[in-house]
């Protein structure tokens, strides 16, 4: 079954899907993106993802490549044409194609690319049963990580370092020892009293959509959340630790820098959040 991508108004074979060499995404990382989970034939939390896209575009003064009501149709169409029931749909908007100059080009149309790909939900379930390992790295990203920009080189390097250390995620840590977030996920701990703790999203991290929906899940399960910073030391001593993102949902962390969390097994509260997530999230038929 050939994969199909959407590129600037056309549905094309994935292998032939190309953008111009002077696309500003390619030259300056001058663009933004979103990743939505596709689960059981639904696009998960699409309105929230498109709301965050709108904010990212506005913060960078990039226009909408299509009208906001058309984008959900394109996302659904790409998911449908690729027969994705479980997996993800990726969209990227850049400032467009222009001869290389740092300042914003006048009259350039933003570029839009959408792809979708399958993922095996049972493999993700198995990963959640064993949990993942994280390492910590010093924060070295720019100040506007609240914008979901395609400029991800520090994240690439941090996650590669994690892989080389036998871990699956890297946590960026501030100079004062507090945890910011992962290379592609938000970071959470659960205290001995069963309180969920995650850093405030006003500044310094991406406001994850999964994070936002987990607030709703926690409310449904009667769990308390504290939005505050936590240190690496507090995380190592926590009752449970997990990460959240559209591609992992709530994923237990069982080791930080080689130190086992609790008994080294996924925590029951994290697994209950994971289990309740789909029921609470907004589901748009693909
Ligand atoms: N990453 N923080 C960072 C730096 C991220 O890149 C992501 C998502 C998140 C979680 O956001 P959300 O819950 O909306 O997925 C937090 C996506 C999955 C990626 O880059 O592939």
PDB file of C-alpha atoms and ligand atoms in Angstrom:
ATOM      1  CA  UNK A   1       0.000   0.000   0.000  1.00  0.00           C
ATOM      2  CA  UNK A   2       1.773   3.242  -1.090  1.00  0.00           C
ATOM      3  CA  UNK A   3       1.921   6.000   1.500  1.00  0.00           C
ATOM      4  CA  UNK A   4       0.400   9.356   0.570  1.00  0.00           C
ATOM      5  CA  UNK A   5       1.479  12.814   1.753  1.00  0.00           C
ATOM      6  CA  UNK A   6      -0.213  16.181   1.381  1.00  0.00           C
ATOM      7  CA  UNK A   7       2.139  18.878   0.059  1.00  0.00           C
ATOM      8  CA  UNK A   8       0.885  22.379  -0.675  1.00  0.00           C
ATOM      9  CA  UNK A   9      -2.494  21.494  -2.111  1.00  0.00           C
ATOM     10  CA  UNK A  10      -1.721  18.062  -3.577  1.00  0.00           C
ATOM     11  CA  UNK A  11      -1.922  14.476  -2.373  1.00  0.00           C
ATOM     12  CA  UNK A  12       1.229  12.799  -3.678  1.00  0.00           C
ATOM     13  CA  UNK A  13       3.076   9.506  -3.266  1.00  0.00           C
ATOM     14  CA  UNK A  14       5.188   9.739  -0.104  1.00  0.00           C
ATOM     15  CA  UNK A  15       8.321   8.859  -2.080  1.00  0.00           C
ATOM     16  CA  UNK A  16       7.733  11.828  -4.420  1.00  0.00           C
ATOM     17  CA  UNK A  17       6.698  14.326  -1.714  1.00  0.00           C
ATOM     18  CA  UNK A  18       9.162  17.227  -1.919  1.00  0.00           C
ATOM     19  CA  UNK A  19       9.440  20.880  -0.942  1.00  0.00           C
ATOM     20  CA  UNK A  20      11.638  23.487  -2.581  1.00  0.00           C
ATOM     21  CA  UNK A  21      15.303  23.847  -1.519  1.00  0.00           C
ATOM     22  CA  UNK A  22      14.586  27.456  -0.576  1.00  0.00           C
ATOM     23  CA  UNK A  23      11.737  26.590   1.751  1.00  0.00           C
ATOM     24  CA  UNK A  24      12.422  28.567   4.933  1.00  0.00           C
ATOM     25  CA  UNK A  25      11.721  25.482   7.024  1.00  0.00           C
ATOM     26  CA  UNK A  26      14.708  23.822   5.358  1.00  0.00           C
ATOM     27  CA  UNK A  27      16.957  26.891   5.496  1.00  0.00           C
ATOM     28  CA  UNK A  28      16.080  28.520   8.842  1.00  0.00           C
ATOM     29  CA  UNK A  29      13.822  26.039  10.707  1.00  0.00           C
ATOM     30  CA  UNK A  30      11.315  28.864  10.174  1.00  0.00           C
ATOM     31  CA  UNK A  31       8.221  26.804  10.802  1.00  0.00           C
ATOM     32  CA  UNK A  32       6.019  25.020  13.296  1.00  0.00           C
ATOM     33  CA  UNK A  33       4.426  21.604  13.595  1.00  0.00           C
ATOM     34  CA  UNK A  34       1.895  19.449  15.399  1.00  0.00           C
ATOM     35  CA  UNK A  35       1.653  15.712  16.036  1.00  0.00           C
ATOM     36  CA  UNK A  36      -1.754  14.191  16.794  1.00  0.00           C
ATOM     37  CA  UNK A  37      -2.273  10.661  17.972  1.00  0.00           C
ATOM     38  CA  UNK A  38      -4.575   8.512  15.867  1.00  0.00           C
ATOM     39  CA  UNK A  39      -6.246   5.839  18.001  1.00  0.00           C
ATOM     40  CA  UNK A  40      -8.960   3.322  17.070  1.00  0.00           C
ATOM     41  CA  UNK A  41      -9.805   5.346  13.965  1.00  0.00           C
ATOM     42  CA  UNK A  42     -10.052   8.715  15.726  1.00  0.00           C
ATOM     43  CA  UNK A  43      -7.781  11.761  15.660  1.00  0.00           C
ATOM     44  CA  UNK A  44      -7.202  12.500  19.339  1.00  0.00           C
ATOM     45  CA  UNK A  45      -7.635  16.038  20.686  1.00  0.00           C
ATOM     46  CA  UNK A  46      -7.509  17.615  17.213  1.00  0.00           C
ATOM     47  CA  UNK A  47      -9.183  20.924  18.254  1.00  0.00           C
ATOM     48  CA  UNK A  48      -6.625  21.428  21.025  1.00  0.00           C
ATOM     49  CA  UNK A  49      -3.739  20.679  18.649  1.00  0.00           C
ATOM     50  CA  UNK A  50      -5.119  23.134  16.088  1.00  0.00           C
ATOM     51  CA  UNK A  51      -5.572  25.728  18.825  1.00  0.00           C
ATOM     52  CA  UNK A  52      -1.900  25.386  19.767  1.00  0.00           C
ATOM     53  CA  UNK A  53      -0.935  25.530  16.072  1.00  0.00           C
ATOM     54  CA  UNK A  54      -2.821  28.806  15.807  1.00  0.00           C
ATOM     55  CA  UNK A  55      -0.854  30.173  18.775  1.00  0.00           C
ATOM     56  CA  UNK A  56       2.518  29.001  17.371  1.00  0.00           C
ATOM     57  CA  UNK A  57       1.737  30.624  13.998  1.00  0.00           C
ATOM     58  CA  UNK A  58       0.638  33.857  15.658  1.00  0.00           C
ATOM     59  CA  UNK A  59       3.763  34.054  17.854  1.00  0.00           C
ATOM     60  CA  UNK A  60       5.944  33.792  14.720  1.00  0.00           C
ATOM     61  CA  UNK A  61       3.714  35.931  12.454  1.00  0.00           C
ATOM     62  CA  UNK A  62       3.273  33.067   9.998  1.00  0.00           C
ATOM     63  CA  UNK A  63      -0.091  33.023   8.235  1.00  0.00           C
ATOM     64  CA  UNK A  64      -2.433  30.055   7.970  1.00  0.00           C
ATOM     65  CA  UNK A  65      -1.540  28.039   4.829  1.00  0.00           C
ATOM     66  CA  UNK A  66      -5.228  27.117   4.371  1.00  0.00           C
ATOM     67  CA  UNK A  67      -8.283  28.406   6.212  1.00  0.00           C
ATOM     68  CA  UNK A  68      -8.621  26.868   9.696  1.00  0.00           C
ATOM     69  CA  UNK A  69     -11.796  24.974   8.722  1.00  0.00           C
ATOM     70  CA  UNK A  70     -10.001  23.206   5.843  1.00  0.00           C
ATOM     71  CA  UNK A  71      -7.085  21.817   7.862  1.00  0.00           C
ATOM     72  CA  UNK A  72      -9.168  19.159   9.728  1.00  0.00           C
ATOM     73  CA  UNK A  73     -10.425  17.925   6.353  1.00  0.00           C
ATOM     74  CA  UNK A  74      -6.851  17.540   5.081  1.00  0.00           C
ATOM     75  CA  UNK A  75      -5.741  15.756   8.284  1.00  0.00           C
ATOM     76  CA  UNK A  76      -8.658  13.309   7.998  1.00  0.00           C
ATOM     77  CA  UNK A  77      -7.979  12.744   4.322  1.00  0.00           C
ATOM     78  CA  UNK A  78      -4.289  11.946   4.887  1.00  0.00           C
ATOM     79  CA  UNK A  79      -5.179   9.553   7.723  1.00  0.00           C
ATOM     80  CA  UNK A  80      -7.831   7.910   5.532  1.00  0.00           C
ATOM     81  CA  UNK A  81      -5.665   7.616   2.413  1.00  0.00           C
ATOM     82  CA  UNK A  82      -2.913   5.955   4.472  1.00  0.00           C
ATOM     83  CA  UNK A  83      -5.369   3.567   6.190  1.00  0.00           C
ATOM     84  CA  UNK A  84      -4.118   4.611   9.605  1.00  0.00           C
ATOM     85  CA  UNK A  85      -6.312   3.304  12.440  1.00  0.00           C
ATOM     86  CA  UNK A  86      -3.628   3.635  15.101  1.00  0.00           C
ATOM     87  CA  UNK A  87      -0.586   5.845  14.668  1.00  0.00           C
ATOM     88  CA  UNK A  88      -0.043   9.544  14.202  1.00  0.00           C
ATOM     89  CA  UNK A  89      -0.711  12.412  11.842  1.00  0.00           C
ATOM     90  CA  UNK A  90       2.014  15.048  11.462  1.00  0.00           C
ATOM     91  CA  UNK A  91       1.555  18.544  10.077  1.00  0.00           C
ATOM     92  CA  UNK A  92       4.157  21.197   9.396  1.00  0.00           C
ATOM     93  CA  UNK A  93       3.717  24.818   8.383  1.00  0.00           C
ATOM     94  CA  UNK A  94       6.681  26.942   7.299  1.00  0.00           C
ATOM     95  CA  UNK A  95       6.896  30.574   6.278  1.00  0.00           C
ATOM     96  CA  UNK A  96       7.202  29.381   2.691  1.00  0.00           C
ATOM     97  CA  UNK A  97       9.646  29.513  -0.200  1.00  0.00           C
ATOM     98  CA  UNK A  98      11.747  32.637  -0.799  1.00  0.00           C
ATOM     99  CA  UNK A  99      15.273  33.485  -1.846  1.00  0.00           C
ATOM    100  CA  UNK A 100      17.466  33.211   1.264  1.00  0.00           C
ATOM    101  CA  UNK A 101      17.254  36.337   3.411  1.00  0.00           C
ATOM    102  CA  UNK A 102      16.859  36.430   7.180  1.00  0.00           C
ATOM    103  CA  UNK A 103      14.013  38.938   7.309  1.00  0.00           C
ATOM    104  CA  UNK A 104      10.450  37.857   6.553  1.00  0.00           C
ATOM    105  CA  UNK A 105       9.879  37.772   2.796  1.00  0.00           C
ATOM    106  CA  UNK A 106       6.938  39.821   1.505  1.00  0.00           C
ATOM    107  CA  UNK A 107       3.971  38.031  -0.015  1.00  0.00           C
ATOM    108  CA  UNK A 108       5.231  34.463   0.483  1.00  0.00           C
ATOM    109  CA  UNK A 109       2.595  31.769   0.896  1.00  0.00           C
ATOM    110  CA  UNK A 110       3.185  29.470   3.896  1.00  0.00           C
ATOM    111  CA  UNK A 111       3.973  25.836   3.032  1.00  0.00           C
ATOM    112  CA  UNK A 112       1.867  22.996   4.436  1.00  0.00           C
ATOM    113  CA  UNK A 113       2.914  19.352   4.618  1.00  0.00           C
ATOM    114  CA  UNK A 114       0.828  16.593   6.227  1.00  0.00           C
ATOM    115  CA  UNK A 115       1.889  12.959   6.671  1.00  0.00           C
ATOM    116  CA  UNK A 116       0.435  10.031   8.589  1.00  0.00           C
ATOM    117  CA  UNK A 117       1.936   6.801   9.760  1.00  0.00           C
ATOM    118  CA  UNK A 118       0.831   3.632  11.480  1.00  0.00           C
ATOM    119  CA  UNK A 119       2.008   2.536  14.910  1.00  0.00           C
ATOM    120  CA  UNK A 120       1.412  -0.699  16.760  1.00  0.00           C
ATOM    121  CA  UNK A 121      -0.720  -0.022  19.858  1.00  0.00           C
ATOM    122  CA  UNK A 122       0.202  -3.379  21.389  1.00  0.00           C
ATOM    123  CA  UNK A 123       3.915  -2.497  21.176  1.00  0.00           C
ATOM    124  CA  UNK A 124       3.168   0.791  22.990  1.00  0.00           C
ATOM    125  CA  UNK A 125       1.213  -1.170  25.592  1.00  0.00           C
ATOM    126  CA  UNK A 126       4.165  -3.503  26.115  1.00  0.00           C
ATOM    127  CA  UNK A 127       6.475  -0.488  26.515  1.00  0.00           C
ATOM    128  CA  UNK A 128       4.140   0.893  29.170  1.00  0.00           C
ATOM    129  CA  UNK A 129       4.205  -2.449  30.990  1.00  0.00           C
ATOM    130  CA  UNK A 130       7.980  -2.335  31.330  1.00  0.00           C
ATOM    131  CA  UNK A 131       8.406   1.460  31.508  1.00  0.00           C
ATOM    132  CA  UNK A 132      11.130   3.619  30.012  1.00  0.00           C
ATOM    133  CA  UNK A 133      14.431   5.073  31.195  1.00  0.00           C
ATOM    134  CA  UNK A 134      15.394   8.739  31.041  1.00  0.00           C
ATOM    135  CA  UNK A 135      18.680  10.579  31.325  1.00  0.00           C
ATOM    136  CA  UNK A 136      19.143  14.230  32.256  1.00  0.00           C
ATOM    137  CA  UNK A 137      20.956  16.865  30.190  1.00  0.00           C
ATOM    138  CA  UNK A 138      21.586  20.580  30.832  1.00  0.00           C
ATOM    139  CA  UNK A 139      18.976  22.890  29.293  1.00  0.00           C
ATOM    140  CA  UNK A 140      20.519  24.413  26.179  1.00  0.00           C
ATOM    141  CA  UNK A 141      17.477  25.414  24.116  1.00  0.00           C
ATOM    142  CA  UNK A 142      16.242  28.878  23.220  1.00  0.00           C
ATOM    143  CA  UNK A 143      13.827  30.779  25.450  1.00  0.00           C
ATOM    144  CA  UNK A 144      10.695  30.232  23.324  1.00  0.00           C
ATOM    145  CA  UNK A 145      10.187  26.481  23.635  1.00  0.00           C
ATOM    146  CA  UNK A 146       6.514  27.279  24.287  1.00  0.00           C
ATOM    147  CA  UNK A 147       6.304  27.614  20.484  1.00  0.00           C
ATOM    148  CA  UNK A 148       6.165  24.222  18.749  1.00  0.00           C
ATOM    149  CA  UNK A 149       8.911  25.120  16.313  1.00  0.00           C
ATOM    150  CA  UNK A 150      10.625  22.674  13.945  1.00  0.00           C
ATOM    151  CA  UNK A 151      13.983  23.986  15.277  1.00  0.00           C
ATOM    152  CA  UNK A 152      14.704  20.844  17.310  1.00  0.00           C
ATOM    153  CA  UNK A 153      18.469  20.319  17.089  1.00  0.00           C
ATOM    154  CA  UNK A 154      19.072  20.380  20.889  1.00  0.00           C
ATOM    155  CA  UNK A 155      16.221  17.858  21.220  1.00  0.00           C
ATOM    156  CA  UNK A 156      17.755  15.657  18.502  1.00  0.00           C
ATOM    157  CA  UNK A 157      21.149  15.679  20.242  1.00  0.00           C
ATOM    158  CA  UNK A 158      19.647  15.061  23.692  1.00  0.00           C
ATOM    159  CA  UNK A 159      17.530  12.151  22.500  1.00  0.00           C
ATOM    160  CA  UNK A 160      20.469  10.637  20.624  1.00  0.00           C
ATOM    161  CA  UNK A 161      22.498  10.845  23.850  1.00  0.00           C
ATOM    162  CA  UNK A 162      19.637   9.079  25.657  1.00  0.00           C
ATOM    163  CA  UNK A 163      19.622   6.335  23.057  1.00  0.00           C
ATOM    164  CA  UNK A 164      23.377   5.840  23.368  1.00  0.00           C
ATOM    165  CA  UNK A 165      22.899   5.528  27.150  1.00  0.00           C
ATOM    166  CA  UNK A 166      20.217   2.842  26.677  1.00  0.00           C
ATOM    167  CA  UNK A 167      17.415   5.271  27.610  1.00  0.00           C
ATOM    168  CA  UNK A 168      14.345   6.430  25.666  1.00  0.00           C
ATOM    169  CA  UNK A 169      14.060  10.081  26.699  1.00  0.00           C
ATOM    170  CA  UNK A 170      16.289  12.949  27.837  1.00  0.00           C
ATOM    171  CA  UNK A 171      15.096  15.526  30.355  1.00  0.00           C
ATOM    172  CA  UNK A 172      16.330  19.099  30.018  1.00  0.00           C
ATOM    173  CA  UNK A 173      17.328  20.370  33.460  1.00  0.00           C
ATOM    174  CA  UNK A 174      17.776  24.009  34.505  1.00  0.00           C
ATOM    175  CA  UNK A 175      20.984  25.254  36.139  1.00  0.00           C
ATOM    176  CA  UNK A 176      19.190  25.138  39.523  1.00  0.00           C
ATOM    177  CA  UNK A 177      18.482  21.403  39.113  1.00  0.00           C
ATOM    178  CA  UNK A 178      14.780  21.637  38.260  1.00  0.00           C
ATOM    179  CA  UNK A 179      13.396  19.485  35.476  1.00  0.00           C
ATOM    180  CA  UNK A 180      12.004  21.340  32.443  1.00  0.00           C
ATOM    181  CA  UNK A 181      10.653  18.654  30.086  1.00  0.00           C
ATOM    182  CA  UNK A 182      11.776  15.868  27.807  1.00  0.00           C
ATOM    183  CA  UNK A 183      13.159  16.140  24.293  1.00  0.00           C
ATOM    184  CA  UNK A 184       9.687  15.316  22.992  1.00  0.00           C
ATOM    185  CA  UNK A 185       7.487  15.006  26.086  1.00  0.00           C
ATOM    186  CA  UNK A 186       6.416  16.683  29.326  1.00  0.00           C
ATOM    187  CA  UNK A 187       7.705  15.407  32.676  1.00  0.00           C
ATOM    188  CA  UNK A 188       5.636  14.415  35.715  1.00  0.00           C
ATOM    189  CA  UNK A 189       6.160  12.893  39.153  1.00  0.00           C
ATOM    190  CA  UNK A 190       3.698  11.479  41.675  1.00  0.00           C
ATOM    191  CA  UNK A 191       4.463  12.149  45.331  1.00  0.00           C
ATOM    192  CA  UNK A 192       4.254   9.636  48.189  1.00  0.00           C
ATOM    193  CA  UNK A 193       0.795  11.132  48.918  1.00  0.00           C
ATOM    194  CA  UNK A 194      -0.399  10.404  45.367  1.00  0.00           C
ATOM    195  CA  UNK A 195      -0.306  14.025  44.161  1.00  0.00           C
ATOM    196  CA  UNK A 196       0.600  14.587  40.497  1.00  0.00           C
ATOM    197  CA  UNK A 197       3.295  17.247  40.023  1.00  0.00           C
ATOM    198  CA  UNK A 198       4.233  18.901  36.748  1.00  0.00           C
ATOM    199  CA  UNK A 199       5.992  22.143  35.951  1.00  0.00           C
ATOM    200  CA  UNK A 200       3.797  25.186  35.104  1.00  0.00           C
ATOM    201  CA  UNK A 201       3.550  25.717  31.349  1.00  0.00           C
ATOM    202  CA  UNK A 202       3.502  29.523  31.335  1.00  0.00           C
ATOM    203  CA  UNK A 203       7.166  29.653  30.394  1.00  0.00           C
ATOM    204  CA  UNK A 204      10.117  27.348  29.649  1.00  0.00           C
ATOM    205  CA  UNK A 205       8.272  24.274  28.368  1.00  0.00           C
ATOM    206  CA  UNK A 206       5.801  23.343  25.669  1.00  0.00           C
ATOM    207  CA  UNK A 207       2.215  23.241  26.924  1.00  0.00           C
ATOM    208  CA  UNK A 208       1.596  19.639  25.901  1.00  0.00           C
ATOM    209  CA  UNK A 209      -1.871  18.783  24.686  1.00  0.00           C
ATOM    210  CA  UNK A 210      -1.599  15.384  26.377  1.00  0.00           C
ATOM    211  CA  UNK A 211      -0.588  17.246  29.550  1.00  0.00           C
ATOM    212  CA  UNK A 212      -3.715  19.411  29.297  1.00  0.00           C
ATOM    213  CA  UNK A 213      -5.995  16.423  28.720  1.00  0.00           C
ATOM    214  CA  UNK A 214      -4.325  14.566  31.613  1.00  0.00           C
ATOM    215  CA  UNK A 215      -5.583  17.386  33.865  1.00  0.00           C
ATOM    216  CA  UNK A 216      -9.109  16.353  32.791  1.00  0.00           C
ATOM    217  CA  UNK A 217      -8.281  12.658  33.306  1.00  0.00           C
ATOM    218  CA  UNK A 218      -6.894  13.362  36.789  1.00  0.00           C
ATOM    219  CA  UNK A 219     -10.050  15.295  37.705  1.00  0.00           C
ATOM    220  CA  UNK A 220     -12.171  12.356  36.570  1.00  0.00           C
ATOM    221  CA  UNK A 221     -10.103   9.938  38.657  1.00  0.00           C
ATOM    222  CA  UNK A 222     -10.206  12.280  41.665  1.00  0.00           C
ATOM    223  CA  UNK A 223      -6.438  12.880  41.620  1.00  0.00           C
ATOM    224  CA  UNK A 224      -4.872  16.133  42.778  1.00  0.00           C
ATOM    225  CA  UNK A 225      -2.392  18.032  40.569  1.00  0.00           C
ATOM    226  CA  UNK A 226       0.182  20.558  41.739  1.00  0.00           C
ATOM    227  CA  UNK A 227       1.755  22.738  39.046  1.00  0.00           C
ATOM    228  CA  UNK A 228       5.223  23.422  40.378  1.00  0.00           C
ATOM    229  CA  UNK A 229       8.828  22.733  39.531  1.00  0.00           C
ATOM    230  CA  UNK A 230      10.535  19.611  40.874  1.00  0.00           C
ATOM    231  CA  UNK A 231      14.196  18.667  41.085  1.00  0.00           C
ATOM    232  CA  UNK A 232      15.943  15.618  39.640  1.00  0.00           C
ATOM    233  CA  UNK A 233      16.545  14.471  43.236  1.00  0.00           C
ATOM    234  CA  UNK A 234      12.813  14.720  44.046  1.00  0.00           C
ATOM    235  CA  UNK A 235      11.986  12.755  40.888  1.00  0.00           C
ATOM    236  CA  UNK A 236      14.459   9.984  41.796  1.00  0.00           C
ATOM    237  CA  UNK A 237      12.763   9.655  45.195  1.00  0.00           C
ATOM    238  CA  UNK A 238       9.182   9.939  43.879  1.00  0.00           C
ATOM    239  CA  UNK A 239       6.491   7.275  44.174  1.00  0.00           C
ATOM    240  CA  UNK A 240       5.997   7.286  40.402  1.00  0.00           C
ATOM    241  CA  UNK A 241       7.425   9.158  37.432  1.00  0.00           C
ATOM    242  CA  UNK A 242       6.031   9.432  33.923  1.00  0.00           C
ATOM    243  CA  UNK A 243       6.220  11.392  30.695  1.00  0.00           C
ATOM    244  CA  UNK A 244       3.386  12.565  28.459  1.00  0.00           C
ATOM    245  CA  UNK A 245       3.086  13.274  24.756  1.00  0.00           C
ATOM    246  CA  UNK A 246       0.762  12.544  21.852  1.00  0.00           C
ATOM    247  CA  UNK A 247       2.932   9.592  20.860  1.00  0.00           C
ATOM    248  CA  UNK A 248       3.388   8.084  24.352  1.00  0.00           C
ATOM    249  CA  UNK A 249       0.257   9.227  26.292  1.00  0.00           C
ATOM    250  CA  UNK A 250       1.192   8.646  29.973  1.00  0.00           C
ATOM    251  CA  UNK A 251       4.337   6.489  29.846  1.00  0.00           C
ATOM    252  CA  UNK A 252       5.895   5.212  33.087  1.00  0.00           C
ATOM    253  CA  UNK A 253       9.533   6.085  33.802  1.00  0.00           C
ATOM    254  CA  UNK A 254      11.367   3.407  35.791  1.00  0.00           C
ATOM    255  CA  UNK A 255      14.905   4.856  35.906  1.00  0.00           C
ATOM    256  CA  UNK A 256      16.492   8.332  35.896  1.00  0.00           C
ATOM    257  CA  UNK A 257      20.224   8.539  35.135  1.00  0.00           C
ATOM    258  CA  UNK A 258      20.500   4.851  36.018  1.00  0.00           C
ATOM    259  CA  UNK A 259      18.753   5.232  39.411  1.00  0.00           C
ATOM    260  CA  UNK A 260      15.625   3.098  39.731  1.00  0.00           C
ATOM    261  CA  UNK A 261      12.364   4.903  40.481  1.00  0.00           C
ATOM    262  CA  UNK A 262      10.485   3.257  43.361  1.00  0.00           C
ATOM    263  CA  UNK A 263      10.827  -0.504  42.764  1.00  0.00           C
ATOM    264  CA  UNK A 264      11.792  -0.132  39.095  1.00  0.00           C
ATOM    265  CA  UNK A 265       8.330  -1.086  37.869  1.00  0.00           C
ATOM    266  CA  UNK A 266       5.639   1.133  36.304  1.00  0.00           C
ATOM    267  CA  UNK A 267       3.402   2.771  38.885  1.00  0.00           C
ATOM    268  CA  UNK A 268      -0.291   1.938  39.213  1.00  0.00           C
ATOM    269  CA  UNK A 269      -1.493   5.571  39.144  1.00  0.00           C
ATOM    270  CA  UNK A 270       0.355   6.218  35.877  1.00  0.00           C
ATOM    271  CA  UNK A 271      -1.177   3.110  34.348  1.00  0.00           C
ATOM    272  CA  UNK A 272      -4.669   4.171  35.473  1.00  0.00           C
ATOM    273  CA  UNK A 273      -4.159   7.597  33.853  1.00  0.00           C
ATOM    274  CA  UNK A 274      -3.001   5.863  30.695  1.00  0.00           C
ATOM    275  CA  UNK A 275      -5.997   3.568  30.686  1.00  0.00           C
ATOM    276  CA  UNK A 276      -8.551   6.349  31.257  1.00  0.00           C
ATOM    277  CA  UNK A 277      -7.018   8.726  28.706  1.00  0.00           C
ATOM    278  CA  UNK A 278      -8.838   7.667  25.532  1.00  0.00           C
ATOM    279  CA  UNK A 279     -12.227   7.838  27.257  1.00  0.00           C
ATOM    280  CA  UNK A 280     -11.639  11.452  28.296  1.00  0.00           C
ATOM    281  CA  UNK A 281      -9.829  12.847  25.227  1.00  0.00           C
ATOM    282  CA  UNK A 282     -11.793  14.464  22.394  1.00  0.00           C
ATOM    283  CA  UNK A 283     -12.131  12.032  19.494  1.00  0.00           C
ATOM    284  CA  UNK A 284     -12.657  13.236  15.922  1.00  0.00           C
ATOM    285  CA  UNK A 285     -13.555  10.464  13.459  1.00  0.00           C
ATOM    286  CA  UNK A 286     -10.791  10.190  10.848  1.00  0.00           C
TER     287      UNK A 286
HETATM  288  N1  LIG B   1       6.439  16.173  20.861  1.00  0.00           N
HETATM  289  N2  LIG B   1       7.482  18.895  25.017  1.00  0.00           N
HETATM  290  C1  LIG B   1       8.143  18.770  23.856  1.00  0.00           C
HETATM  291  C2  LIG B   1       9.482  19.418  23.721  1.00  0.00           C
HETATM  292  C3  LIG B   1       7.562  18.074  22.783  1.00  0.00           C
HETATM  293  O1  LIG B   1       8.217  17.993  21.601  1.00  0.00           O
HETATM  294  C4  LIG B   1       6.294  17.458  22.961  1.00  0.00           C
HETATM  295  C5  LIG B   1       5.621  16.701  21.853  1.00  0.00           C
HETATM  296  C6  LIG B   1       5.656  17.589  24.198  1.00  0.00           C
HETATM  297  C7  LIG B   1       4.302  16.995  24.467  1.00  0.00           C
HETATM  298  O2  LIG B   1       3.292  17.669  23.754  1.00  0.00           O
HETATM  299  P1  LIG B   1       1.954  16.910  23.279  1.00  0.00           P
HETATM  300  O3  LIG B   1       1.362  16.298  24.503  1.00  0.00           O
HETATM  301  O4  LIG B   1       1.130  17.976  22.712  1.00  0.00           O
HETATM  302  O5  LIG B   1       2.364  15.845  22.278  1.00  0.00           O
HETATM  303  C8  LIG B   1       6.275  18.321  25.206  1.00  0.00           C
HETATM  304  C9  LIG B   1       5.881  15.504  19.715  1.00  0.00           C
HETATM  305  C10 LIG B   1       5.097  14.278  20.070  1.00  0.00           C
HETATM  306  C11 LIG B   1       6.986  15.252  18.702  1.00  0.00           C
HETATM  307  O6  LIG B   1       7.782  16.152  18.542  1.00  0.00           O
HETATM  308  O7  LIG B   1       7.020  14.189  18.078  1.00  0.00           O
END
